[in-house]
Amino acid sequence: MAKEEKGGAAEAPKKSKKMLMIIALAVVLLGGGGAGAYFMFFKGDAAEAAPVKGAVVTLENPLTVNLADGHYLKLGFALQMTEEAGEEEIDTAEALDLAIDQYTGLEVGELETEKGREKAKDELLEKIEKAYNVDGKHLVMGIYFTSFVTQ
């Protein structure tokens, strides 16, 4: 009986080691295949779609916008153009108009927090991109605040 117990105990580790090796090999192969598929299908599209930074067009004078309750905002910003925009002259009048529309009437409290400023900036960027990125050209990719003063 003692021999039977030893024989049974010796077989169990052999099977568990083989099973462990098979599982580990399957995990490595599936993980490698999944990573390869991810890079092939998803990363390739993102790299092609990402625009390349071009020139920065600074709006010469900051604008003053009336906020709610008698407060105001003095705002200066610049447009980050893409390389696709090239060296052509950009008319910034529409960007100024969109900024005035975006910020007029907002509460000072909305703009005092970083979250509020980022939300308003993202909304302005979305409007500017929609206005300037036409005919399949991606001309504007970002905005930078050069001054932002509330009172």
PDB file of C-alpha atoms in Angstrom:
ATOM      1  CA  MET A   1       0.000   0.000   0.000  1.00  0.00           C
ATOM      2  CA  ALA A   2       2.815   2.320   0.722  1.00  0.00           C
ATOM      3  CA  LYS A   3       4.081   1.895  -2.841  1.00  0.00           C
ATOM      4  CA  GLU A   4       0.678   2.738  -4.298  1.00  0.00           C
ATOM      5  CA  GLU A   5       0.550   6.011  -2.370  1.00  0.00           C
ATOM      6  CA  LYS A   6       4.003   6.975  -3.604  1.00  0.00           C
ATOM      7  CA  GLY A   7       3.118   6.127  -7.212  1.00  0.00           C
ATOM      8  CA  GLY A   8      -0.116   8.150  -7.074  1.00  0.00           C
ATOM      9  CA  ALA A   9       1.618  11.111  -5.502  1.00  0.00           C
ATOM     10  CA  ALA A  10       4.383  11.038  -8.095  1.00  0.00           C
ATOM     11  CA  GLU A  11       1.952  11.108 -11.036  1.00  0.00           C
ATOM     12  CA  ALA A  12       0.025  14.148  -9.809  1.00  0.00           C
ATOM     13  CA  PRO A  13       2.939  16.632 -10.065  1.00  0.00           C
ATOM     14  CA  LYS A  14       3.816  15.459 -13.580  1.00  0.00           C
ATOM     15  CA  LYS A  15       0.297  16.120 -14.826  1.00  0.00           C
ATOM     16  CA  SER A  16       0.032  19.474 -13.052  1.00  0.00           C
ATOM     17  CA  LYS A  17       3.396  20.646 -14.480  1.00  0.00           C
ATOM     18  CA  LYS A  18       2.369  19.674 -18.007  1.00  0.00           C
ATOM     19  CA  MET A  19      -1.015  21.345 -17.584  1.00  0.00           C
ATOM     20  CA  LEU A  20       0.630  24.471 -16.176  1.00  0.00           C
ATOM     21  CA  MET A  21       3.037  24.628 -19.142  1.00  0.00           C
ATOM     22  CA  ILE A  22       0.160  24.227 -21.623  1.00  0.00           C
ATOM     23  CA  ILE A  23      -1.852  26.975 -19.926  1.00  0.00           C
ATOM     24  CA  ALA A  24       1.138  29.329 -19.771  1.00  0.00           C
ATOM     25  CA  LEU A  25       1.934  28.692 -23.452  1.00  0.00           C
ATOM     26  CA  ALA A  26      -1.704  29.327 -24.440  1.00  0.00           C
ATOM     27  CA  VAL A  27      -1.791  32.589 -22.468  1.00  0.00           C
ATOM     28  CA  VAL A  28       1.428  33.822 -24.083  1.00  0.00           C
ATOM     29  CA  LEU A  29       0.246  32.927 -27.590  1.00  0.00           C
ATOM     30  CA  LEU A  30      -3.191  34.486 -27.122  1.00  0.00           C
ATOM     31  CA  GLY A  31      -1.717  37.597 -25.531  1.00  0.00           C
ATOM     32  CA  GLY A  32       0.798  38.016 -28.347  1.00  0.00           C
ATOM     33  CA  GLY A  33      -1.878  37.520 -30.981  1.00  0.00           C
ATOM     34  CA  GLY A  34      -4.192  40.005 -29.278  1.00  0.00           C
ATOM     35  CA  ALA A  35      -1.454  42.614 -28.969  1.00  0.00           C
ATOM     36  CA  GLY A  36      -0.485  42.134 -32.607  1.00  0.00           C
ATOM     37  CA  ALA A  37      -4.084  42.543 -33.740  1.00  0.00           C
ATOM     38  CA  TYR A  38      -4.488  45.657 -31.594  1.00  0.00           C
ATOM     39  CA  PHE A  39      -1.413  47.351 -33.051  1.00  0.00           C
ATOM     40  CA  MET A  40      -2.314  46.281 -36.563  1.00  0.00           C
ATOM     41  CA  PHE A  41      -5.918  47.462 -36.515  1.00  0.00           C
ATOM     42  CA  PHE A  42      -6.182  50.247 -33.950  1.00  0.00           C
ATOM     43  CA  LYS A  43      -2.795  51.919 -33.619  1.00  0.00           C
ATOM     44  CA  GLY A  44      -2.304  52.225 -37.387  1.00  0.00           C
ATOM     45  CA  ASP A  45      -5.519  54.237 -37.777  1.00  0.00           C
ATOM     46  CA  ALA A  46      -4.744  56.524 -34.847  1.00  0.00           C
ATOM     47  CA  ALA A  47      -1.251  57.279 -36.120  1.00  0.00           C
ATOM     48  CA  GLU A  48      -2.551  58.171 -39.567  1.00  0.00           C
ATOM     49  CA  ALA A  49      -5.371  60.322 -38.189  1.00  0.00           C
ATOM     50  CA  ALA A  50      -3.229  62.352 -35.777  1.00  0.00           C
ATOM     51  CA  PRO A  51      -2.446  65.758 -37.325  1.00  0.00           C
ATOM     52  CA  VAL A  52       1.070  67.188 -37.201  1.00  0.00           C
ATOM     53  CA  LYS A  53       1.556  70.509 -35.420  1.00  0.00           C
ATOM     54  CA  GLY A  54       2.205  73.493 -37.620  1.00  0.00           C
ATOM     55  CA  ALA A  55       2.470  77.210 -36.915  1.00  0.00           C
ATOM     56  CA  VAL A  56       0.832  78.976 -33.968  1.00  0.00           C
ATOM     57  CA  VAL A  57      -1.301  81.984 -34.921  1.00  0.00           C
ATOM     58  CA  THR A  58      -1.606  84.428 -32.022  1.00  0.00           C
ATOM     59  CA  LEU A  59      -4.538  86.825 -31.979  1.00  0.00           C
ATOM     60  CA  GLU A  60      -2.913  90.222 -31.577  1.00  0.00           C
ATOM     61  CA  ASN A  61      -5.072  91.897 -28.937  1.00  0.00           C
ATOM     62  CA  PRO A  62      -6.899  90.262 -26.046  1.00  0.00           C
ATOM     63  CA  LEU A  63     -10.653  90.715 -26.198  1.00  0.00           C
ATOM     64  CA  THR A  64     -12.917  91.796 -23.352  1.00  0.00           C
ATOM     65  CA  VAL A  65     -16.154  89.877 -22.923  1.00  0.00           C
ATOM     66  CA  ASN A  66     -19.081  90.747 -20.659  1.00  0.00           C
ATOM     67  CA  LEU A  67     -19.906  88.000 -18.210  1.00  0.00           C
ATOM     68  CA  ALA A  68     -23.014  87.685 -16.051  1.00  0.00           C
ATOM     69  CA  ASP A  69     -23.714  90.055 -13.122  1.00  0.00           C
ATOM     70  CA  GLY A  70     -21.502  92.928 -14.321  1.00  0.00           C
ATOM     71  CA  HIS A  71     -18.266  90.906 -14.459  1.00  0.00           C
ATOM     72  CA  TYR A  72     -15.965  90.666 -17.422  1.00  0.00           C
ATOM     73  CA  LEU A  73     -13.319  88.426 -18.933  1.00  0.00           C
ATOM     74  CA  LYS A  74     -10.169  89.616 -20.664  1.00  0.00           C
ATOM     75  CA  LEU A  75      -9.197  86.770 -22.976  1.00  0.00           C
ATOM     76  CA  GLY A  76      -6.242  86.309 -25.279  1.00  0.00           C
ATOM     77  CA  PHE A  77      -5.635  83.109 -27.191  1.00  0.00           C
ATOM     78  CA  ALA A  78      -3.710  81.541 -30.036  1.00  0.00           C
ATOM     79  CA  LEU A  79      -4.655  78.900 -32.589  1.00  0.00           C
ATOM     80  CA  GLN A  80      -2.473  75.815 -33.018  1.00  0.00           C
ATOM     81  CA  MET A  81      -2.555  75.161 -36.745  1.00  0.00           C
ATOM     82  CA  THR A  82      -1.698  71.857 -38.379  1.00  0.00           C
ATOM     83  CA  GLU A  83       1.066  71.262 -40.865  1.00  0.00           C
ATOM     84  CA  GLU A  84      -1.687  70.838 -43.467  1.00  0.00           C
ATOM     85  CA  ALA A  85      -2.611  74.533 -43.020  1.00  0.00           C
ATOM     86  CA  GLY A  86       0.762  75.441 -44.487  1.00  0.00           C
ATOM     87  CA  GLU A  87       1.953  79.012 -44.607  1.00  0.00           C
ATOM     88  CA  GLU A  88      -1.295  80.540 -45.840  1.00  0.00           C
ATOM     89  CA  GLU A  89      -2.700  83.585 -44.025  1.00  0.00           C
ATOM     90  CA  ILE A  90      -5.446  82.670 -41.561  1.00  0.00           C
ATOM     91  CA  ASP A  91      -8.351  85.045 -40.959  1.00  0.00           C
ATOM     92  CA  THR A  92      -8.897  85.005 -37.188  1.00  0.00           C
ATOM     93  CA  ALA A  93     -12.092  87.112 -37.207  1.00  0.00           C
ATOM     94  CA  GLU A  94     -14.324  84.046 -37.060  1.00  0.00           C
ATOM     95  CA  ALA A  95     -12.350  82.610 -34.117  1.00  0.00           C
ATOM     96  CA  LEU A  96     -12.771  85.904 -32.237  1.00  0.00           C
ATOM     97  CA  ASP A  97     -16.507  85.915 -32.947  1.00  0.00           C
ATOM     98  CA  LEU A  98     -16.860  82.335 -31.731  1.00  0.00           C
ATOM     99  CA  ALA A  99     -14.937  83.166 -28.544  1.00  0.00           C
ATOM    100  CA  ILE A 100     -17.211  86.138 -27.835  1.00  0.00           C
ATOM    101  CA  ASP A 101     -20.298  83.971 -28.359  1.00  0.00           C
ATOM    102  CA  GLN A 102     -18.859  81.202 -26.167  1.00  0.00           C
ATOM    103  CA  TYR A 103     -17.965  83.340 -23.147  1.00  0.00           C
ATOM    104  CA  THR A 104     -20.585  86.117 -23.151  1.00  0.00           C
ATOM    105  CA  GLY A 105     -22.986  85.760 -20.269  1.00  0.00           C
ATOM    106  CA  LEU A 106     -21.138  82.987 -18.420  1.00  0.00           C
ATOM    107  CA  GLU A 107     -20.948  83.121 -14.636  1.00  0.00           C
ATOM    108  CA  VAL A 108     -17.599  84.026 -13.085  1.00  0.00           C
ATOM    109  CA  GLY A 109     -17.921  80.944 -10.880  1.00  0.00           C
ATOM    110  CA  GLU A 110     -17.926  78.710 -13.956  1.00  0.00           C
ATOM    111  CA  LEU A 111     -14.600  80.126 -15.094  1.00  0.00           C
ATOM    112  CA  GLU A 112     -12.846  80.265 -11.726  1.00  0.00           C
ATOM    113  CA  THR A 113     -12.346  76.502 -11.536  1.00  0.00           C
ATOM    114  CA  GLU A 114      -9.945  74.588 -13.733  1.00  0.00           C
ATOM    115  CA  LYS A 115     -12.718  72.185 -14.689  1.00  0.00           C
ATOM    116  CA  GLY A 116     -14.983  75.068 -15.771  1.00  0.00           C
ATOM    117  CA  ARG A 117     -12.234  76.729 -17.826  1.00  0.00           C
ATOM    118  CA  GLU A 118     -11.352  73.443 -19.522  1.00  0.00           C
ATOM    119  CA  LYS A 119     -14.999  72.753 -20.353  1.00  0.00           C
ATOM    120  CA  ALA A 120     -15.473  76.206 -21.906  1.00  0.00           C
ATOM    121  CA  LYS A 121     -12.136  75.902 -23.748  1.00  0.00           C
ATOM    122  CA  ASP A 122     -13.063  72.472 -25.146  1.00  0.00           C
ATOM    123  CA  GLU A 123     -16.423  73.804 -26.344  1.00  0.00           C
ATOM    124  CA  LEU A 124     -14.700  76.769 -28.002  1.00  0.00           C
ATOM    125  CA  LEU A 125     -12.137  74.478 -29.657  1.00  0.00           C
ATOM    126  CA  GLU A 126     -14.918  72.262 -30.998  1.00  0.00           C
ATOM    127  CA  LYS A 127     -16.649  75.295 -32.563  1.00  0.00           C
ATOM    128  CA  ILE A 128     -13.401  76.637 -34.021  1.00  0.00           C
ATOM    129  CA  GLU A 129     -12.436  73.256 -35.480  1.00  0.00           C
ATOM    130  CA  LYS A 130     -15.889  72.973 -37.052  1.00  0.00           C
ATOM    131  CA  ALA A 131     -15.530  76.451 -38.589  1.00  0.00           C
ATOM    132  CA  TYR A 132     -11.953  76.117 -39.867  1.00  0.00           C
ATOM    133  CA  ASN A 133     -11.699  72.416 -40.734  1.00  0.00           C
ATOM    134  CA  VAL A 134     -13.646  72.344 -43.996  1.00  0.00           C
ATOM    135  CA  ASP A 135     -13.313  70.700 -47.411  1.00  0.00           C
ATOM    136  CA  GLY A 136     -11.515  67.691 -45.927  1.00  0.00           C
ATOM    137  CA  LYS A 137      -8.706  69.870 -44.571  1.00  0.00           C
ATOM    138  CA  HIS A 138      -7.771  69.780 -40.897  1.00  0.00           C
ATOM    139  CA  LEU A 139      -6.374  73.292 -40.277  1.00  0.00           C
ATOM    140  CA  VAL A 140      -6.822  73.926 -36.526  1.00  0.00           C
ATOM    141  CA  MET A 141      -5.951  71.358 -33.890  1.00  0.00           C
ATOM    142  CA  GLY A 142      -5.847  73.333 -30.641  1.00  0.00           C
ATOM    143  CA  ILE A 143      -6.081  76.626 -28.813  1.00  0.00           C
ATOM    144  CA  TYR A 144      -3.847  78.143 -26.161  1.00  0.00           C
ATOM    145  CA  PHE A 145      -4.863  80.854 -23.728  1.00  0.00           C
ATOM    146  CA  THR A 146      -2.292  83.653 -23.680  1.00  0.00           C
ATOM    147  CA  SER A 147      -4.264  85.657 -21.105  1.00  0.00           C
ATOM    148  CA  PHE A 148      -7.322  84.863 -19.015  1.00  0.00           C
ATOM    149  CA  VAL A 149      -8.390  87.467 -16.453  1.00  0.00           C
ATOM    150  CA  THR A 150     -11.808  87.691 -14.795  1.00  0.00           C
ATOM    151  CA  GLN A 151     -13.101  90.532 -12.681  1.00  0.00           C
TER     152      GLN A 151
END
